[in-house]
CSV table of C-alpha atoms in Angstrom, one decimal:
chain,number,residue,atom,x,y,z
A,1,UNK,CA,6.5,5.8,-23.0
A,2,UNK,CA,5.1,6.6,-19.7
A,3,UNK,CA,6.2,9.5,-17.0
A,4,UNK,CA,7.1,7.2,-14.6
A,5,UNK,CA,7.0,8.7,-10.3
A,6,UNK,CA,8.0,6.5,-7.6
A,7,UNK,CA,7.2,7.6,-4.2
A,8,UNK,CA,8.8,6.6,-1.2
A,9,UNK,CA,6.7,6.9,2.1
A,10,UNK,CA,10.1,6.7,4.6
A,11,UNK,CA,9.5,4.7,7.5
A,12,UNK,CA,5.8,4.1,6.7
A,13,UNK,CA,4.6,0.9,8.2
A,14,UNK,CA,1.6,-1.2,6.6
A,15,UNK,CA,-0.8,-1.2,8.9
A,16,UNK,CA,0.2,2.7,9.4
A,17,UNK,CA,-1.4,3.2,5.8
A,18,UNK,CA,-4.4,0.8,6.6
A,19,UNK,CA,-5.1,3.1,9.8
A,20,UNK,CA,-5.2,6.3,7.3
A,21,UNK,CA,-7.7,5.1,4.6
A,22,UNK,CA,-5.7,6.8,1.9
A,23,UNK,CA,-8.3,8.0,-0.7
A,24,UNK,CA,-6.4,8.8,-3.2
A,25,UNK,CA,-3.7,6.8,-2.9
A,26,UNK,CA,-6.1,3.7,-3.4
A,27,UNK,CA,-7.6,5.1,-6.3
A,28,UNK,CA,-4.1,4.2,-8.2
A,29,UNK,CA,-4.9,0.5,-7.8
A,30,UNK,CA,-4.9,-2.4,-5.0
A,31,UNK,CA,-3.1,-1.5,-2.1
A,32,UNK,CA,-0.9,-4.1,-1.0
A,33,UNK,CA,1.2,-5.5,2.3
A,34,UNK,CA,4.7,-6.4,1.0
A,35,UNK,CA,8.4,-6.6,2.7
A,36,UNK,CA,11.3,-3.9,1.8
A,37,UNK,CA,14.5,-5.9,1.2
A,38,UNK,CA,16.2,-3.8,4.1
A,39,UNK,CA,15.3,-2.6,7.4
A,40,UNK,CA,16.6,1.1,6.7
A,41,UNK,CA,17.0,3.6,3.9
A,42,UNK,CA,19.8,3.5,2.4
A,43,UNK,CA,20.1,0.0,1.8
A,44,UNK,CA,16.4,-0.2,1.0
A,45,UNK,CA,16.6,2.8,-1.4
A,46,UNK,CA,19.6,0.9,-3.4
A,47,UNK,CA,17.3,-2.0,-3.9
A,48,UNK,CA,14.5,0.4,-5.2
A,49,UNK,CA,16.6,2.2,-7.3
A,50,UNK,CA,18.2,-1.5,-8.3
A,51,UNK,CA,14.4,-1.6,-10.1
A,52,UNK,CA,13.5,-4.3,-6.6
A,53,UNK,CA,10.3,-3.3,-5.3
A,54,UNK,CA,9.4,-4.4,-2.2
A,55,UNK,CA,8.6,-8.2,-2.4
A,56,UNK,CA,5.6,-10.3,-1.6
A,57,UNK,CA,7.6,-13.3,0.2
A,58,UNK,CA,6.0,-15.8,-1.8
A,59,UNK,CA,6.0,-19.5,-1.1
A,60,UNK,CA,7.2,-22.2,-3.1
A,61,UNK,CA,8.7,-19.7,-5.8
A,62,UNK,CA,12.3,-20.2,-7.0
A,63,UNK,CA,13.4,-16.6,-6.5
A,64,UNK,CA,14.9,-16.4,-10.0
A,65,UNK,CA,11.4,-17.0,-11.0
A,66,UNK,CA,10.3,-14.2,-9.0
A,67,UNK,CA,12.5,-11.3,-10.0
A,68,UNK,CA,12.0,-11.9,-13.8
A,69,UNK,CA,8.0,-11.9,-13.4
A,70,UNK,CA,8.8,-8.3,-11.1
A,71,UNK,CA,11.1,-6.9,-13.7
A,72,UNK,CA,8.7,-8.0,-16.5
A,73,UNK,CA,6.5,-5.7,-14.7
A,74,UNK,CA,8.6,-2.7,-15.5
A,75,UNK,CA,6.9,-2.7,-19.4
A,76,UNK,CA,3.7,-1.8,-17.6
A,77,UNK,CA,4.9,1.0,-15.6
A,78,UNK,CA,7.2,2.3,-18.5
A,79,UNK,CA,4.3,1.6,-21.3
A,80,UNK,CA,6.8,-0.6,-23.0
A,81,UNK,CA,6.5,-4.1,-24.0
A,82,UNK,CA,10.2,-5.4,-24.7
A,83,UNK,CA,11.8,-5.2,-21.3
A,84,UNK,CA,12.8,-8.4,-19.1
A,85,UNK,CA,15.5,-9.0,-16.2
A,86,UNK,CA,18.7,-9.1,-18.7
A,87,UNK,CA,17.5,-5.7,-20.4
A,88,UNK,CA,18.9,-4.1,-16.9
A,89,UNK,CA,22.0,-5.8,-17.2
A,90,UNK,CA,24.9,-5.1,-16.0
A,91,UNK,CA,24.5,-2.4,-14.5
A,92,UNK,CA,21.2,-3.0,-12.6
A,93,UNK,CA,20.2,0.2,-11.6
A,94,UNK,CA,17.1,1.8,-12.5
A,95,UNK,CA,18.1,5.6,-13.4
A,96,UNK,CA,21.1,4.7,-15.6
A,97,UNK,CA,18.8,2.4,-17.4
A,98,UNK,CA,16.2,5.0,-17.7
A,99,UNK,CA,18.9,7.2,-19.2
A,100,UNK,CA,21.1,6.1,-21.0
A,101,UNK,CA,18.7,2.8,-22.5
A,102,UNK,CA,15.6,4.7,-23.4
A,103,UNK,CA,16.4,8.6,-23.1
A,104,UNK,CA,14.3,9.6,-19.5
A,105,UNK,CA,15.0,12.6,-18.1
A,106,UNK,CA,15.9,11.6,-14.2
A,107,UNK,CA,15.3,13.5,-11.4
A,108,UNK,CA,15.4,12.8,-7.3
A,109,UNK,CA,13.8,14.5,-4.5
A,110,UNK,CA,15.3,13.0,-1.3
A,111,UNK,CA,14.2,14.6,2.7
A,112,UNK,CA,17.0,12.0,4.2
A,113,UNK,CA,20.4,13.4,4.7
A,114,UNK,CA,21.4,9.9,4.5
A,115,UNK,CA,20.3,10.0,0.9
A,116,UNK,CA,22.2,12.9,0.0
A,117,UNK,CA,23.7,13.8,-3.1
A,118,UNK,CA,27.3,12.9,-2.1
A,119,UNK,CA,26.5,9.4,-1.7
A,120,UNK,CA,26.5,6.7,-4.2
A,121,UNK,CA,23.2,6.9,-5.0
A,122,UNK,CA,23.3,9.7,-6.8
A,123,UNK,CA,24.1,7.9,-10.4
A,124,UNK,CA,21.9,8.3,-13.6
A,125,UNK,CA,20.2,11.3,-12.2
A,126,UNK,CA,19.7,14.4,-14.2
A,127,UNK,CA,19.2,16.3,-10.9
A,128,UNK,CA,19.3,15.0,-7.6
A,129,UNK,CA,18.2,17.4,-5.0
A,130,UNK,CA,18.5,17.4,-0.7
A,131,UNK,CA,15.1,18.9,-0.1
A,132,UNK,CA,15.5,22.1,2.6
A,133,UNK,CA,13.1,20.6,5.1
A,134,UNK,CA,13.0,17.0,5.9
A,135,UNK,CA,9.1,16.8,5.4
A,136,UNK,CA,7.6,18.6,2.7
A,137,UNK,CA,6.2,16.8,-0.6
A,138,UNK,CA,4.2,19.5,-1.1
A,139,UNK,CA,7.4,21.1,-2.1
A,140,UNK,CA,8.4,18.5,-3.9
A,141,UNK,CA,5.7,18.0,-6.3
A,142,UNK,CA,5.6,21.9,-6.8
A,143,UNK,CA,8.9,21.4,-8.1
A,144,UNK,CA,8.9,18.9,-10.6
A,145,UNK,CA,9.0,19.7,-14.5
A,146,UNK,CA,8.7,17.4,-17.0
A,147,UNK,CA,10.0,17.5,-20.4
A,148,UNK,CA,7.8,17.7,-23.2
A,149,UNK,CA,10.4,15.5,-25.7
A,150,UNK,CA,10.8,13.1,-23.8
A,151,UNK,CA,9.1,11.0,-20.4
A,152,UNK,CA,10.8,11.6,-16.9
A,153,UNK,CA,11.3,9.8,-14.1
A,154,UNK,CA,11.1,10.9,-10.8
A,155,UNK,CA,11.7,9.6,-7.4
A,156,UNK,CA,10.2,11.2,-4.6
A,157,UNK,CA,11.7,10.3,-0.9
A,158,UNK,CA,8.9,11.6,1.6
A,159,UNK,CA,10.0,12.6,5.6
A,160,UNK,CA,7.0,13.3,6.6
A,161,UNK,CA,6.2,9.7,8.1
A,162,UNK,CA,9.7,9.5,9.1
A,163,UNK,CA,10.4,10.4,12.9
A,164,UNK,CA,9.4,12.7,14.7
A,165,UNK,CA,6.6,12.3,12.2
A,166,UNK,CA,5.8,15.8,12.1
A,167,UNK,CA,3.9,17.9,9.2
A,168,UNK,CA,5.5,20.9,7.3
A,169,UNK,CA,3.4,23.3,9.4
A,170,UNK,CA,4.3,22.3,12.8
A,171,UNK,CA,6.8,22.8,15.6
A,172,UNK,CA,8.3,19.5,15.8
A,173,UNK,CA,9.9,20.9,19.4
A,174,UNK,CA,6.7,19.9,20.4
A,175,UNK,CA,6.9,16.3,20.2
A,176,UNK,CA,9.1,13.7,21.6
A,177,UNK,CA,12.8,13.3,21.0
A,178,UNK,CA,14.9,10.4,20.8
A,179,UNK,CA,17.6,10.5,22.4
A,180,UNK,CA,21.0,9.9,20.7
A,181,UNK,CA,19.1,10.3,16.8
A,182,UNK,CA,19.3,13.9,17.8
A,183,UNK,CA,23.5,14.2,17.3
A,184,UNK,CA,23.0,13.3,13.6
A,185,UNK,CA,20.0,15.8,13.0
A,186,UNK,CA,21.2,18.4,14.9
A,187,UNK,CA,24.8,17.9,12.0
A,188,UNK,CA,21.8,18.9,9.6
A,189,UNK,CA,20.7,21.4,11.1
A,190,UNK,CA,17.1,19.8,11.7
A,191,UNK,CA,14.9,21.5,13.8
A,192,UNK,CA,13.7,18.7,16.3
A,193,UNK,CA,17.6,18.9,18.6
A,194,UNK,CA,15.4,21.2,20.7
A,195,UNK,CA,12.7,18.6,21.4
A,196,UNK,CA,11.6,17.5,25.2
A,197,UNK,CA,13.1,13.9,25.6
A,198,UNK,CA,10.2,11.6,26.8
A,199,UNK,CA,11.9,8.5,28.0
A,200,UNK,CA,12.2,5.5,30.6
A,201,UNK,CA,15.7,5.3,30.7
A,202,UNK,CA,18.4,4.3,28.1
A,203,UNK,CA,16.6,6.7,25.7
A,204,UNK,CA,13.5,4.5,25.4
A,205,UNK,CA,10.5,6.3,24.6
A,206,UNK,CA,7.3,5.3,27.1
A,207,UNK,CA,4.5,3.4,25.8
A,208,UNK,CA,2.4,6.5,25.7
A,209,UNK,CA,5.0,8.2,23.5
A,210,UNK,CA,5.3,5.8,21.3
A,211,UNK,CA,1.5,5.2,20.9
A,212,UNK,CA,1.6,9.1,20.3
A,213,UNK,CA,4.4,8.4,17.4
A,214,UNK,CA,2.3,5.9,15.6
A,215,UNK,CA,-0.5,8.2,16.1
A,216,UNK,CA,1.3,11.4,14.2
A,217,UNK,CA,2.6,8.6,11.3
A,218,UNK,CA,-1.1,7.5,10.6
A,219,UNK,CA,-1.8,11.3,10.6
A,220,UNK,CA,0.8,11.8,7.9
A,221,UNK,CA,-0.3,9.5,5.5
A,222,UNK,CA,-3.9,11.1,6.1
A,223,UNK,CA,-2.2,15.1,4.9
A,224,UNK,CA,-0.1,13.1,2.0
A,225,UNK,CA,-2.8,11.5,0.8
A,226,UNK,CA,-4.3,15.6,0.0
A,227,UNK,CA,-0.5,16.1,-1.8
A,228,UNK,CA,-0.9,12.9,-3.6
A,229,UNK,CA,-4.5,14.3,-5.2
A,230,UNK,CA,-2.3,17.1,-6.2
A,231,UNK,CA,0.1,15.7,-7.5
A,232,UNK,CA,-1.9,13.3,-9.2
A,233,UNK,CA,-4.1,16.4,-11.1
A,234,UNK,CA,-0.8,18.2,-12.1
A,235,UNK,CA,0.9,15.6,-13.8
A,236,UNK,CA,0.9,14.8,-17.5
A,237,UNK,CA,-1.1,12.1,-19.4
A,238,UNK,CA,0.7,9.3,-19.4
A,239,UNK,CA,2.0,9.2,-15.8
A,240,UNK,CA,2.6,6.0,-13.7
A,241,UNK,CA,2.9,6.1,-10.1
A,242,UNK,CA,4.3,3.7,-7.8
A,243,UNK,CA,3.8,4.7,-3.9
A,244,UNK,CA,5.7,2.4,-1.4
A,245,UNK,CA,8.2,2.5,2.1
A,246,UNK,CA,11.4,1.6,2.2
A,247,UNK,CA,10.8,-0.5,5.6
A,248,UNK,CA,8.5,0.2,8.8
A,249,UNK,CA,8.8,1.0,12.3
A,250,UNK,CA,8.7,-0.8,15.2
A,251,UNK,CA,6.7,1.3,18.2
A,252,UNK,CA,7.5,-0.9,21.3
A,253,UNK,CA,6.3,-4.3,19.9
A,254,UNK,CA,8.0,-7.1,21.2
A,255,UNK,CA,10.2,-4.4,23.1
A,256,UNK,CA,11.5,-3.0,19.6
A,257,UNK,CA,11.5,0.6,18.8
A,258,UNK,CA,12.3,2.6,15.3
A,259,UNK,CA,14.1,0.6,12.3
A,260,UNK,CA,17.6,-0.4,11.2
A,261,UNK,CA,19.3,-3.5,13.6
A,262,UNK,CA,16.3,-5.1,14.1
A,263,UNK,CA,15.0,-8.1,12.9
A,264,UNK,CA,10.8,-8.0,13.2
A,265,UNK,CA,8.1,-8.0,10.4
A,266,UNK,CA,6.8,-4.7,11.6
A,267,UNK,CA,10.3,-3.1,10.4
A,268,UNK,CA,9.5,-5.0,7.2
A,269,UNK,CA,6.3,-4.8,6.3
A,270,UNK,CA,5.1,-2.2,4.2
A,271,UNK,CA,2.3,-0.5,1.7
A,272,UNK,CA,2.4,-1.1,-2.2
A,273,UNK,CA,0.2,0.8,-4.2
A,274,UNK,CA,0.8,1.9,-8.4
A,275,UNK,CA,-1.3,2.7,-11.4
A,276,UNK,CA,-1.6,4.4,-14.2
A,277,UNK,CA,-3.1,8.0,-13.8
A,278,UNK,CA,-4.4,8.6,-17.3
């Protein structure tokens, strides 16, 4: 059976990833625009860890049609040919099946403090780890072991195209803060509560600083796609990676900003990408 990674871009719109011409990213297959199934994380990550990848809103398809041909898929990333819908039930979730059905060691690497190990999320994991900073794959990836008697799966929740969009080696200070995310943050003891507020009014950021924060996300996916290259020449044969978001951002379209209660294809639309690496 296959290693089996799936990476989770956080917050990474589509056409963020278009804007980036992700090298090696694209070398794992055809990249794709699909729609998460939720416009924030931790609804979205329950339906990716429910074995739902993001969906392709398909036209005259009976939906029931749709999941089985998506599950079905799950024999090509596993490197198994036996599995359909009903082989994940009842439990329909991805780690426990992993686990308990065919013996994968299962491991999570989440940057979200929404994510954290204390919420119910955290079931079928071997390990299940709140990384230290809120944007650092590299860590991540230097991090992961895989077994040698058996395959692992691992899921990878990135930060660093999350807001404030900032890279591990920068002051995030620097940039521009939202105001009223900061509260929750600063609980975490995240960095950015000393940022300069660049607002309107009513916590809006301008049009400039928004601009600015789509500017710094396209720049993200440009550094992970370097830590992608890595982590693509350190893993074992047999690895199959699935790179996706868990929902997009809005950046002042249609007078939207960020994700969550908001109901726009922007905050929807996201990148799909997966292959096998060798």
């Amino acid at each position: 059976m296959n290693n089996y990674i799936l990476v989770v871009l956080d917050s990474c719109r589509y056409d963020s990833f278009l804007r980036a011409e992700p090298r090696a990213m694209a070398r794992l297959g055809t990249v794709e625009q699909r729609y998460s199934y939720a416009s924030w994380t931790a609804p979205s990550h329950y339906n990716l860890l429910m074995g739902l990848m993001p969906h392709c809103s398909p036209r005259r398809t009976i939906a029931a049609e749709y999941y089985r041909r998506e599950f079905f898929r799950f024999n090509e990333r596993l490197g198994v040919d036996h599995l359909e819908f009903k082989s994940f039930v009842p439990k329909l979730y991805l780690p426990l099946f992993l686990k308990e059905r065919l013996g994968y060691a299962t491991h999570a690497m989440v940057s979200l403090p929404v994510l954290n190990p204390r919420t119910i999320l955290n079931q079928g994991f071997d390990t299940y780890t709140l990384m230290p900073a809120h944007n650092d794959m590299l860590a991540m990836v230097r991090a992961m072991r895989f077994a040698e008697e058996r395959p692992s799966f691992f899921v990878l929740n990135v930060g660093e195209t999350h807001y404030p969009y900032s890279l591990p080696y920068e002051d995030s200070r620097q940039f521009a803060r939202i105001q009223g995310l900061h509260g929750v943050l600063k609980h975490f003891g995240d960095v950015v509560v000393d940022a300069q507020v660049v607002s309107d009014d009513g916590g809006i950021p301008t049009a400039a600083a928004m601009r600015e924060m789509q500017d710094r996300q396209v720049a993200a996916v440009r550094y992970l796609d370097r830590i992608v290259e890595e982590l693509v020449d350190v893993v074992p044969d047999n690895t199959y990676i699935t790179i996706t978001s868990d929902h997009g951002e809005l950046f002042g379209e249609d007078g939207y900003f960020g994700h969550g209660p908001i109901l726009h294809p922007k905050v929807l639309e996201v990148p799909f990408v997966e292959g096998k690496v060798r």
